Short mmCIF file of C-alpha atoms and ligand atoms in Angstrom, two decimals:
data_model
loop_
_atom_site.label_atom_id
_atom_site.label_comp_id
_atom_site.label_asym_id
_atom_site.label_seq_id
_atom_site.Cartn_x
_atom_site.Cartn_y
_atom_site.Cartn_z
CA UNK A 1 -36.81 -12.15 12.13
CA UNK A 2 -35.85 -14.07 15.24
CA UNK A 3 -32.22 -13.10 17.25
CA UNK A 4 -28.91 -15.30 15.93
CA UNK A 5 -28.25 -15.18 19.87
CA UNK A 6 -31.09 -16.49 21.92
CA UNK A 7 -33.55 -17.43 18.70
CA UNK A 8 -36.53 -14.98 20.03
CA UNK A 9 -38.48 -12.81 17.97
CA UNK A 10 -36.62 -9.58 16.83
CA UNK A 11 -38.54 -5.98 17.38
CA UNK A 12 -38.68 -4.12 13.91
CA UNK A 13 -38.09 -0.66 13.60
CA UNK A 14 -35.13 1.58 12.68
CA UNK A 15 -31.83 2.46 13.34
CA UNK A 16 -31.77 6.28 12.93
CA UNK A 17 -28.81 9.17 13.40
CA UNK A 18 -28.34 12.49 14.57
CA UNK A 19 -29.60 15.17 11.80
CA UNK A 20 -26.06 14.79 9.48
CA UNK A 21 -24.03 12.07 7.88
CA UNK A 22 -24.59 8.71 6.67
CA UNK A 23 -23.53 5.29 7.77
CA UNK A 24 -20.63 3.38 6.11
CA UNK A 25 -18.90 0.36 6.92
CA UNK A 26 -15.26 -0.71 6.26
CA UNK A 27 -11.56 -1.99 7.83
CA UNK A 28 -11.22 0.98 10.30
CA UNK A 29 -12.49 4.29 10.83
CA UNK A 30 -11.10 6.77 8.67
CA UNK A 31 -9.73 10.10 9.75
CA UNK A 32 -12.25 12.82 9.89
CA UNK A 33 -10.03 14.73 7.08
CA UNK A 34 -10.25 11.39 4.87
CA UNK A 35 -12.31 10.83 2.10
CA UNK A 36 -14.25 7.92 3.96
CA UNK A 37 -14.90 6.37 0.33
CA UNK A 38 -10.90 5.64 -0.33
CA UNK A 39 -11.03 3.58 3.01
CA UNK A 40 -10.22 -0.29 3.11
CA UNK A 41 -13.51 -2.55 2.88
CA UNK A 42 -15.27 0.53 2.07
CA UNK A 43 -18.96 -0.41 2.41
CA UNK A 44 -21.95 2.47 1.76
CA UNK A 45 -24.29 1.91 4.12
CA UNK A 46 -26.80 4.59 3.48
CA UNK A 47 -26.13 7.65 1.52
CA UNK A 48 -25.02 10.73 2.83
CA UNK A 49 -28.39 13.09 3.56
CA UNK A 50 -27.04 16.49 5.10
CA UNK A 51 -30.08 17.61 7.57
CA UNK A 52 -31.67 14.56 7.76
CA UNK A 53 -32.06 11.37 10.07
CA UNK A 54 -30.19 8.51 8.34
CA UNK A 55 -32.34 5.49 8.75
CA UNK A 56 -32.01 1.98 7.99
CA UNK A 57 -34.70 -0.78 8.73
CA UNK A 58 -33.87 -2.79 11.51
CA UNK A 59 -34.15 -5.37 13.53
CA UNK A 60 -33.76 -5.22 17.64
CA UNK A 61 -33.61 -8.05 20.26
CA UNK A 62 -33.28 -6.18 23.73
CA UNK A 63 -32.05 -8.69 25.69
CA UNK A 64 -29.14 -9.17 23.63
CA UNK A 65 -28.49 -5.60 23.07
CA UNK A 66 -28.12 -6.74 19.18
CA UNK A 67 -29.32 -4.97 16.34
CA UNK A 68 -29.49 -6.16 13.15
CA UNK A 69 -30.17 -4.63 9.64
CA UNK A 70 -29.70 -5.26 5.68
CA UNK A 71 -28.36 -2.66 4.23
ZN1 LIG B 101 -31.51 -12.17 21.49
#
């Protein structure tokens, strides 16, 4: 996958978390006491996976600082 910014080839690899949550897309962040779901634009990213590393196959172009992923 090349970079939508400066059209070089993209590093592959992962986007990863700290050992909790999940990641989730949508409007605005929601409150920590929120249900995240019932946000606006609610998108699921990955699912939640308590004491794991949420990971998601990505795509990285350092000199951009742009990372890039299908979810
Ligand atoms: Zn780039």
């Amino acid at each position: 996958m090349n970079c939508p910014k400066c059209g070089q080839e993209m590093r592959q690899g992962f986007l990863f978390s700290t050992k909790d949550g999940a990641f989730s897309f949508a409007d605005e962040v929601p409150g920590v006491f929120q249900n995240a779901k019932h946000a606006a634009g609610f998108v699921q990213v990955t699912p939640l996976k308590p004491n794991h590393r949420v990971r998601i196959e990505a795509y990285c172009c350092e000199s951009c600082r742009l990372i890039q992923f299908q979810y």
